[in-house]
Amino acid sequence: MRARRATSTAAILAALAVGNVINTRLDANSPLEPVAEPGGVGEVTHLTYGDVEVTDVRPAEYVASQLGDELASKAGGVYVLVTVTVTATREPTSFLAAYLEDSEGRQYRTSAKAGCAINVRSGTGVPAYAVFCFDVPPDALAGMRFQLSRGNLTFSTLAGDHLADVDLGIDGDDEASWHRTDAVYLAETTSREPIELEAVTLDEVAP
Protein backbone atom coordinates (compact mmCIF):
# COMPACT_ATOMS: atom_id res chain seq x y z
CA MET A 1 0.00 0.00 0.00
CA ARG A 2 2.81 2.43 0.87
CA ALA A 3 4.56 1.71 -2.39
CA ARG A 4 1.40 2.44 -4.39
CA ARG A 5 0.78 5.65 -2.49
CA ALA A 6 4.33 6.81 -3.12
CA THR A 7 4.00 5.99 -6.81
CA SER A 8 0.71 7.89 -7.06
CA THR A 9 2.20 10.88 -5.30
CA ALA A 10 5.20 10.87 -7.61
CA ALA A 11 2.94 10.65 -10.65
CA ILE A 12 0.87 13.61 -9.45
CA LEU A 13 3.98 15.70 -8.81
CA ALA A 14 5.34 14.81 -12.24
CA ALA A 15 2.05 15.76 -13.89
CA LEU A 16 2.00 19.09 -12.07
CA ALA A 17 5.57 19.77 -13.13
CA VAL A 18 4.76 19.02 -16.78
CA GLY A 19 1.62 21.13 -16.58
CA ASN A 20 3.64 24.04 -15.23
CA VAL A 21 6.10 23.76 -18.10
CA ILE A 22 3.29 23.65 -20.68
CA ASN A 23 1.52 26.66 -19.17
CA THR A 24 4.73 28.63 -18.99
CA ARG A 25 5.52 27.92 -22.62
CA LEU A 26 2.03 28.82 -23.74
CA ASP A 27 2.07 32.06 -21.80
CA ALA A 28 5.50 33.03 -23.06
CA ASN A 29 5.38 31.96 -26.69
CA SER A 30 1.81 31.13 -27.71
CA PRO A 31 -0.63 33.84 -26.59
CA LEU A 32 -4.25 32.83 -26.92
CA GLU A 33 -6.20 34.31 -29.79
CA PRO A 34 -9.23 36.46 -28.89
CA VAL A 35 -12.51 34.55 -28.99
CA ALA A 36 -14.66 36.15 -31.70
CA GLU A 37 -18.44 36.28 -31.30
CA PRO A 38 -19.98 36.81 -34.77
CA GLY A 39 -22.86 39.19 -35.38
CA GLY A 40 -24.49 41.46 -37.93
CA VAL A 41 -25.80 45.01 -38.17
CA GLY A 42 -28.98 45.37 -36.11
CA GLU A 43 -28.22 42.25 -34.06
CA VAL A 44 -27.13 42.18 -30.42
CA THR A 45 -23.84 40.35 -29.99
CA HIS A 46 -23.68 38.84 -26.50
CA LEU A 47 -20.25 38.78 -24.87
CA THR A 48 -19.37 37.34 -21.46
CA TYR A 49 -19.17 40.85 -20.02
CA GLY A 50 -21.55 42.92 -22.16
CA ASP A 51 -23.73 43.34 -25.22
CA VAL A 52 -22.71 45.08 -28.45
CA GLU A 53 -25.05 46.22 -31.22
CA VAL A 54 -24.03 48.00 -34.42
CA THR A 55 -27.10 50.07 -35.26
CA ASP A 56 -25.83 51.94 -38.32
CA VAL A 57 -22.92 51.97 -40.76
CA ARG A 58 -22.38 54.47 -43.57
CA PRO A 59 -19.63 56.09 -45.67
CA ALA A 60 -18.46 59.68 -45.72
CA GLU A 61 -15.95 61.79 -47.57
CA TYR A 62 -15.70 64.35 -44.79
CA VAL A 63 -16.30 64.44 -41.05
CA ALA A 64 -16.93 67.95 -39.74
CA SER A 65 -16.17 69.18 -36.25
CA GLN A 66 -19.00 70.20 -33.94
CA LEU A 67 -17.09 73.49 -33.59
CA GLY A 68 -18.09 75.52 -36.61
CA ASP A 69 -14.79 77.38 -36.90
CA GLU A 70 -12.72 74.23 -37.49
CA LEU A 71 -12.03 72.75 -40.92
CA ALA A 72 -13.67 69.46 -41.82
CA SER A 73 -11.49 66.38 -42.06
CA LYS A 74 -11.30 64.67 -45.46
CA ALA A 75 -10.74 60.93 -45.63
CA GLY A 76 -7.58 59.66 -47.24
CA GLY A 77 -9.70 56.80 -48.57
CA VAL A 78 -13.29 56.49 -47.36
CA TYR A 79 -14.56 57.19 -43.87
CA VAL A 80 -16.64 54.33 -42.46
CA LEU A 81 -18.87 55.57 -39.62
CA VAL A 82 -20.04 52.84 -37.26
CA THR A 83 -22.74 53.67 -34.71
CA VAL A 84 -22.75 51.32 -31.72
CA THR A 85 -24.72 50.62 -28.55
CA VAL A 86 -22.92 48.82 -25.72
CA THR A 87 -24.28 47.58 -22.40
CA ALA A 88 -22.11 46.13 -19.65
CA THR A 89 -23.82 43.12 -18.06
CA ARG A 90 -21.64 42.22 -15.06
CA GLU A 91 -19.83 45.35 -13.93
CA PRO A 92 -19.00 48.78 -15.32
CA THR A 93 -16.86 48.11 -18.37
CA SER A 94 -14.70 50.12 -20.76
CA PHE A 95 -14.72 48.91 -24.34
CA LEU A 96 -11.27 50.11 -25.35
CA ALA A 97 -10.40 48.16 -28.48
CA ALA A 98 -12.33 49.18 -31.60
CA TYR A 99 -11.15 48.02 -35.03
CA LEU A 100 -12.23 47.32 -38.56
CA GLU A 101 -10.90 44.18 -40.18
CA ASP A 102 -10.97 43.69 -43.96
CA SER A 103 -11.31 40.47 -45.93
CA GLU A 104 -7.52 40.11 -46.00
CA GLY A 105 -7.28 40.22 -42.20
CA ARG A 106 -5.80 43.72 -42.09
CA GLN A 107 -6.93 45.81 -39.12
CA TYR A 108 -7.70 49.53 -39.04
CA ARG A 109 -7.81 51.63 -35.90
CA THR A 110 -10.13 54.57 -35.42
CA SER A 111 -9.09 57.73 -37.25
CA ALA A 112 -7.61 60.30 -34.89
CA LYS A 113 -8.23 63.20 -37.29
CA ALA A 114 -11.97 62.47 -37.61
CA GLY A 115 -12.64 63.42 -33.99
CA CYS A 116 -15.04 60.55 -33.27
CA ALA A 117 -15.02 58.07 -30.36
CA ILE A 118 -11.92 56.02 -29.60
CA ASN A 119 -13.58 53.98 -26.83
CA VAL A 120 -16.82 53.82 -24.84
CA ARG A 121 -17.70 53.00 -21.23
CA SER A 122 -20.96 51.50 -19.95
CA GLY A 123 -22.29 51.14 -16.43
CA THR A 124 -23.82 47.83 -15.46
CA GLY A 125 -27.09 47.48 -17.36
CA VAL A 126 -26.83 51.05 -18.65
CA PRO A 127 -26.58 51.43 -22.45
CA ALA A 128 -23.91 53.73 -23.82
CA TYR A 129 -23.74 55.00 -27.39
CA ALA A 130 -20.78 55.79 -29.62
CA VAL A 131 -19.78 56.56 -33.18
CA PHE A 132 -16.44 55.19 -34.39
CA CYS A 133 -14.90 56.62 -37.57
CA PHE A 134 -12.36 54.71 -39.64
CA ASP A 135 -10.40 55.88 -42.67
CA VAL A 136 -9.93 52.86 -44.94
CA PRO A 137 -8.79 52.20 -48.52
CA PRO A 138 -11.71 52.25 -51.01
CA ASP A 139 -10.79 48.82 -52.37
CA ALA A 140 -10.89 47.20 -48.92
CA LEU A 141 -14.52 47.96 -48.06
CA ALA A 142 -16.25 44.77 -49.23
CA GLY A 143 -16.43 42.20 -46.45
CA MET A 144 -15.35 44.66 -43.76
CA ARG A 145 -16.05 43.62 -40.15
CA PHE A 146 -16.24 45.73 -37.00
CA GLN A 147 -14.56 44.41 -33.85
CA LEU A 148 -15.03 45.72 -30.32
CA SER A 149 -13.86 44.39 -26.95
CA ARG A 150 -12.30 45.27 -23.64
CA GLY A 151 -8.56 45.40 -23.17
CA ASN A 152 -6.23 47.95 -24.55
CA LEU A 153 -5.71 49.91 -27.74
CA THR A 154 -2.96 47.38 -28.50
CA PHE A 155 -4.61 44.33 -30.03
CA SER A 156 -2.01 41.92 -28.60
CA THR A 157 -3.30 42.54 -25.07
CA LEU A 158 -6.62 40.90 -25.93
CA ALA A 159 -5.25 37.35 -25.57
CA GLY A 160 -8.12 34.98 -24.88
CA ASP A 161 -10.68 37.77 -24.45
CA HIS A 162 -14.19 37.73 -25.90
CA LEU A 163 -14.77 40.23 -28.73
CA ALA A 164 -17.70 41.22 -30.92
CA ASP A 165 -16.98 40.48 -34.59
CA VAL A 166 -19.73 42.17 -36.60
CA ASP A 167 -20.17 41.73 -40.36
CA LEU A 168 -21.03 45.20 -41.67
CA GLY A 169 -22.78 43.78 -44.72
CA ILE A 170 -20.71 45.76 -47.24
CA ASP A 171 -20.66 43.98 -50.60
CA GLY A 172 -18.94 44.71 -53.93
CA ASP A 173 -21.72 47.03 -55.16
CA ASP A 174 -21.51 49.02 -51.92
CA GLU A 175 -17.75 49.27 -52.30
CA ALA A 176 -18.13 50.78 -55.76
CA SER A 177 -20.73 53.34 -54.68
CA TRP A 178 -19.08 54.20 -51.35
CA HIS A 179 -15.90 55.01 -53.22
CA ARG A 180 -17.75 57.91 -54.87
CA THR A 181 -19.47 59.24 -51.74
CA ASP A 182 -19.43 62.98 -51.07
CA ALA A 183 -21.35 62.74 -47.78
CA VAL A 184 -20.41 64.98 -44.86
CA TYR A 185 -21.42 64.28 -41.25
CA LEU A 186 -20.82 66.02 -37.96
CA ALA A 187 -18.37 64.16 -35.76
CA GLU A 188 -19.90 62.31 -32.81
CA THR A 189 -18.16 60.62 -29.89
CA THR A 190 -20.06 59.00 -27.01
CA SER A 191 -23.40 59.70 -25.36
CA ARG A 192 -25.90 58.42 -22.81
CA GLU A 193 -28.61 58.98 -25.41
CA PRO A 194 -28.98 57.36 -28.84
CA ILE A 195 -26.96 59.16 -31.52
CA GLU A 196 -28.38 60.24 -34.87
CA LEU A 197 -25.74 61.28 -37.38
CA GLU A 198 -26.32 64.73 -38.85
CA ALA A 199 -25.51 65.41 -42.50
CA VAL A 200 -24.20 68.91 -43.15
CA THR A 201 -23.09 71.10 -46.07
CA LEU A 202 -19.60 72.50 -46.12
CA ASP A 203 -18.87 76.15 -46.79
CA GLU A 204 -15.86 76.95 -48.94
CA VAL A 205 -13.01 78.72 -47.20
CA ALA A 206 -11.33 81.54 -49.10
CA PRO A 207 -7.63 80.85 -49.78
Coordinates of C-alpha atoms in Angstrom, one line a residue:
M1 CA 0.0 0.0 0.0
R2 CA 2.8 2.4 0.9
A3 CA 4.6 1.7 -2.4
R4 CA 1.4 2.4 -4.4
R5 CA 0.8 5.7 -2.5
A6 CA 4.3 6.8 -3.1
T7 CA 4.0 6.0 -6.8
S8 CA 0.7 7.9 -7.1
T9 CA 2.2 10.9 -5.3
A10 CA 5.2 10.9 -7.6
A11 CA 2.9 10.7 -10.6
I12 CA 0.9 13.6 -9.5
L13 CA 4.0 15.7 -8.8
A14 CA 5.3 14.8 -12.2
A15 CA 2.1 15.8 -13.9
L16 CA 2.0 19.1 -12.1
A17 CA 5.6 19.8 -13.1
V18 CA 4.8 19.0 -16.8
G19 CA 1.6 21.1 -16.6
N20 CA 3.6 24.0 -15.2
V21 CA 6.1 23.8 -18.1
I22 CA 3.3 23.7 -20.7
N23 CA 1.5 26.7 -19.2
T24 CA 4.7 28.6 -19.0
R25 CA 5.5 27.9 -22.6
L26 CA 2.0 28.8 -23.7
D27 CA 2.1 32.1 -21.8
A28 CA 5.5 33.0 -23.1
N29 CA 5.4 32.0 -26.7
S30 CA 1.8 31.1 -27.7
P31 CA -0.6 33.8 -26.6
L32 CA -4.2 32.8 -26.9
E33 CA -6.2 34.3 -29.8
P34 CA -9.2 36.5 -28.9
V35 CA -12.5 34.5 -29.0
A36 CA -14.7 36.1 -31.7
E37 CA -18.4 36.3 -31.3
P38 CA -20.0 36.8 -34.8
G39 CA -22.9 39.2 -35.4
G40 CA -24.5 41.5 -37.9
V41 CA -25.8 45.0 -38.2
G42 CA -29.0 45.4 -36.1
E43 CA -28.2 42.3 -34.1
V44 CA -27.1 42.2 -30.4
T45 CA -23.8 40.3 -30.0
H46 CA -23.7 38.8 -26.5
L47 CA -20.2 38.8 -24.9
T48 CA -19.4 37.3 -21.5
Y49 CA -19.2 40.9 -20.0
G50 CA -21.6 42.9 -22.2
D51 CA -23.7 43.3 -25.2
V52 CA -22.7 45.1 -28.4
E53 CA -25.0 46.2 -31.2
V54 CA -24.0 48.0 -34.4
T55 CA -27.1 50.1 -35.3
D56 CA -25.8 51.9 -38.3
V57 CA -22.9 52.0 -40.8
R58 CA -22.4 54.5 -43.6
P59 CA -19.6 56.1 -45.7
A60 CA -18.5 59.7 -45.7
E61 CA -16.0 61.8 -47.6
Y62 CA -15.7 64.4 -44.8
V63 CA -16.3 64.4 -41.0
A64 CA -16.9 68.0 -39.7
S65 CA -16.2 69.2 -36.2
Q66 CA -19.0 70.2 -33.9
L67 CA -17.1 73.5 -33.6
G68 CA -18.1 75.5 -36.6
D69 CA -14.8 77.4 -36.9
E70 CA -12.7 74.2 -37.5
L71 CA -12.0 72.8 -40.9
A72 CA -13.7 69.5 -41.8
S73 CA -11.5 66.4 -42.1
K74 CA -11.3 64.7 -45.5
A75 CA -10.7 60.9 -45.6
G76 CA -7.6 59.7 -47.2
G77 CA -9.7 56.8 -48.6
V78 CA -13.3 56.5 -47.4
Y79 CA -14.6 57.2 -43.9
V80 CA -16.6 54.3 -42.5
L81 CA -18.9 55.6 -39.6
V82 CA -20.0 52.8 -37.3
T83 CA -22.7 53.7 -34.7
V84 CA -22.7 51.3 -31.7
T85 CA -24.7 50.6 -28.5
V86 CA -22.9 48.8 -25.7
T87 CA -24.3 47.6 -22.4
A88 CA -22.1 46.1 -19.6
T89 CA -23.8 43.1 -18.1
R90 CA -21.6 42.2 -15.1
E91 CA -19.8 45.3 -13.9
P92 CA -19.0 48.8 -15.3
T93 CA -16.9 48.1 -18.4
S94 CA -14.7 50.1 -20.8
F95 CA -14.7 48.9 -24.3
L96 CA -11.3 50.1 -25.4
A97 CA -10.4 48.2 -28.5
A98 CA -12.3 49.2 -31.6
Y99 CA -11.2 48.0 -35.0
L100 CA -12.2 47.3 -38.6
E101 CA -10.9 44.2 -40.2
D102 CA -11.0 43.7 -44.0
S103 CA -11.3 40.5 -45.9
E104 CA -7.5 40.1 -46.0
G105 CA -7.3 40.2 -42.2
R106 CA -5.8 43.7 -42.1
Q107 CA -6.9 45.8 -39.1
Y108 CA -7.7 49.5 -39.0
R109 CA -7.8 51.6 -35.9
T110 CA -10.1 54.6 -35.4
S111 CA -9.1 57.7 -37.2
A112 CA -7.6 60.3 -34.9
K113 CA -8.2 63.2 -37.3
A114 CA -12.0 62.5 -37.6
G115 CA -12.6 63.4 -34.0
C116 CA -15.0 60.5 -33.3
A117 CA -15.0 58.1 -30.4
I118 CA -11.9 56.0 -29.6
N119 CA -13.6 54.0 -26.8
V120 CA -16.8 53.8 -24.8
R121 CA -17.7 53.0 -21.2
S122 CA -21.0 51.5 -19.9
G123 CA -22.3 51.1 -16.4
T124 CA -23.8 47.8 -15.5
G125 CA -27.1 47.5 -17.4
V126 CA -26.8 51.0 -18.7
P127 CA -26.6 51.4 -22.5
A128 CA -23.9 53.7 -23.8
Y129 CA -23.7 55.0 -27.4
A130 CA -20.8 55.8 -29.6
V131 CA -19.8 56.6 -33.2
F132 CA -16.4 55.2 -34.4
C133 CA -14.9 56.6 -37.6
F134 CA -12.4 54.7 -39.6
D135 CA -10.4 55.9 -42.7
V136 CA -9.9 52.9 -44.9
P137 CA -8.8 52.2 -48.5
P138 CA -11.7 52.2 -51.0
D139 CA -10.8 48.8 -52.4
A140 CA -10.9 47.2 -48.9
L141 CA -14.5 48.0 -48.1
A142 CA -16.3 44.8 -49.2
G143 CA -16.4 42.2 -46.5
M144 CA -15.4 44.7 -43.8
R145 CA -16.0 43.6 -40.2
F146 CA -16.2 45.7 -37.0
Q147 CA -14.6 44.4 -33.8
L148 CA -15.0 45.7 -30.3
S149 CA -13.9 44.4 -27.0
R150 CA -12.3 45.3 -23.6
G151 CA -8.6 45.4 -23.2
N152 CA -6.2 48.0 -24.6
L153 CA -5.7 49.9 -27.7
T154 CA -3.0 47.4 -28.5
F155 CA -4.6 44.3 -30.0
S156 CA -2.0 41.9 -28.6
T157 CA -3.3 42.5 -25.1
L158 CA -6.6 40.9 -25.9
A159 CA -5.2 37.3 -25.6
G160 CA -8.1 35.0 -24.9
D161 CA -10.7 37.8 -24.4
H162 CA -14.2 37.7 -25.9
L163 CA -14.8 40.2 -28.7
A164 CA -17.7 41.2 -30.9
D165 CA -17.0 40.5 -34.6
V166 CA -19.7 42.2 -36.6
D167 CA -20.2 41.7 -40.4
L168 CA -21.0 45.2 -41.7
G169 CA -22.8 43.8 -44.7
I170 CA -20.7 45.8 -47.2
D171 CA -20.7 44.0 -50.6
G172 CA -18.9 44.7 -53.9
D173 CA -21.7 47.0 -55.2
D174 CA -21.5 49.0 -51.9
E175 CA -17.8 49.3 -52.3
A176 CA -18.1 50.8 -55.8
S177 CA -20.7 53.3 -54.7
W178 CA -19.1 54.2 -51.3
H179 CA -15.9 55.0 -53.2
R180 CA -17.8 57.9 -54.9
T181 CA -19.5 59.2 -51.7
D182 CA -19.4 63.0 -51.1
A183 CA -21.4 62.7 -47.8
V184 CA -20.4 65.0 -44.9
Y185 CA -21.4 64.3 -41.3
L186 CA -20.8 66.0 -38.0
A187 CA -18.4 64.2 -35.8
E188 CA -19.9 62.3 -32.8
T189 CA -18.2 60.6 -29.9
T190 CA -20.1 59.0 -27.0
S191 CA -23.4 59.7 -25.4
R192 CA -25.9 58.4 -22.8
E193 CA -28.6 59.0 -25.4
P194 CA -29.0 57.4 -28.8
I195 CA -27.0 59.2 -31.5
E196 CA -28.4 60.2 -34.9
L197 CA -25.7 61.3 -37.4
E198 CA -26.3 64.7 -38.8
A199 CA -25.5 65.4 -42.5
V200 CA -24.2 68.9 -43.2
T201 CA -23.1 71.1 -46.1
L202 CA -19.6 72.5 -46.1
D203 CA -18.9 76.2 -46.8
E204 CA -15.9 77.0 -48.9
V205 CA -13.0 78.7 -47.2
A206 CA -11.3 81.5 -49.1
P207 CA -7.6 80.9 -49.8

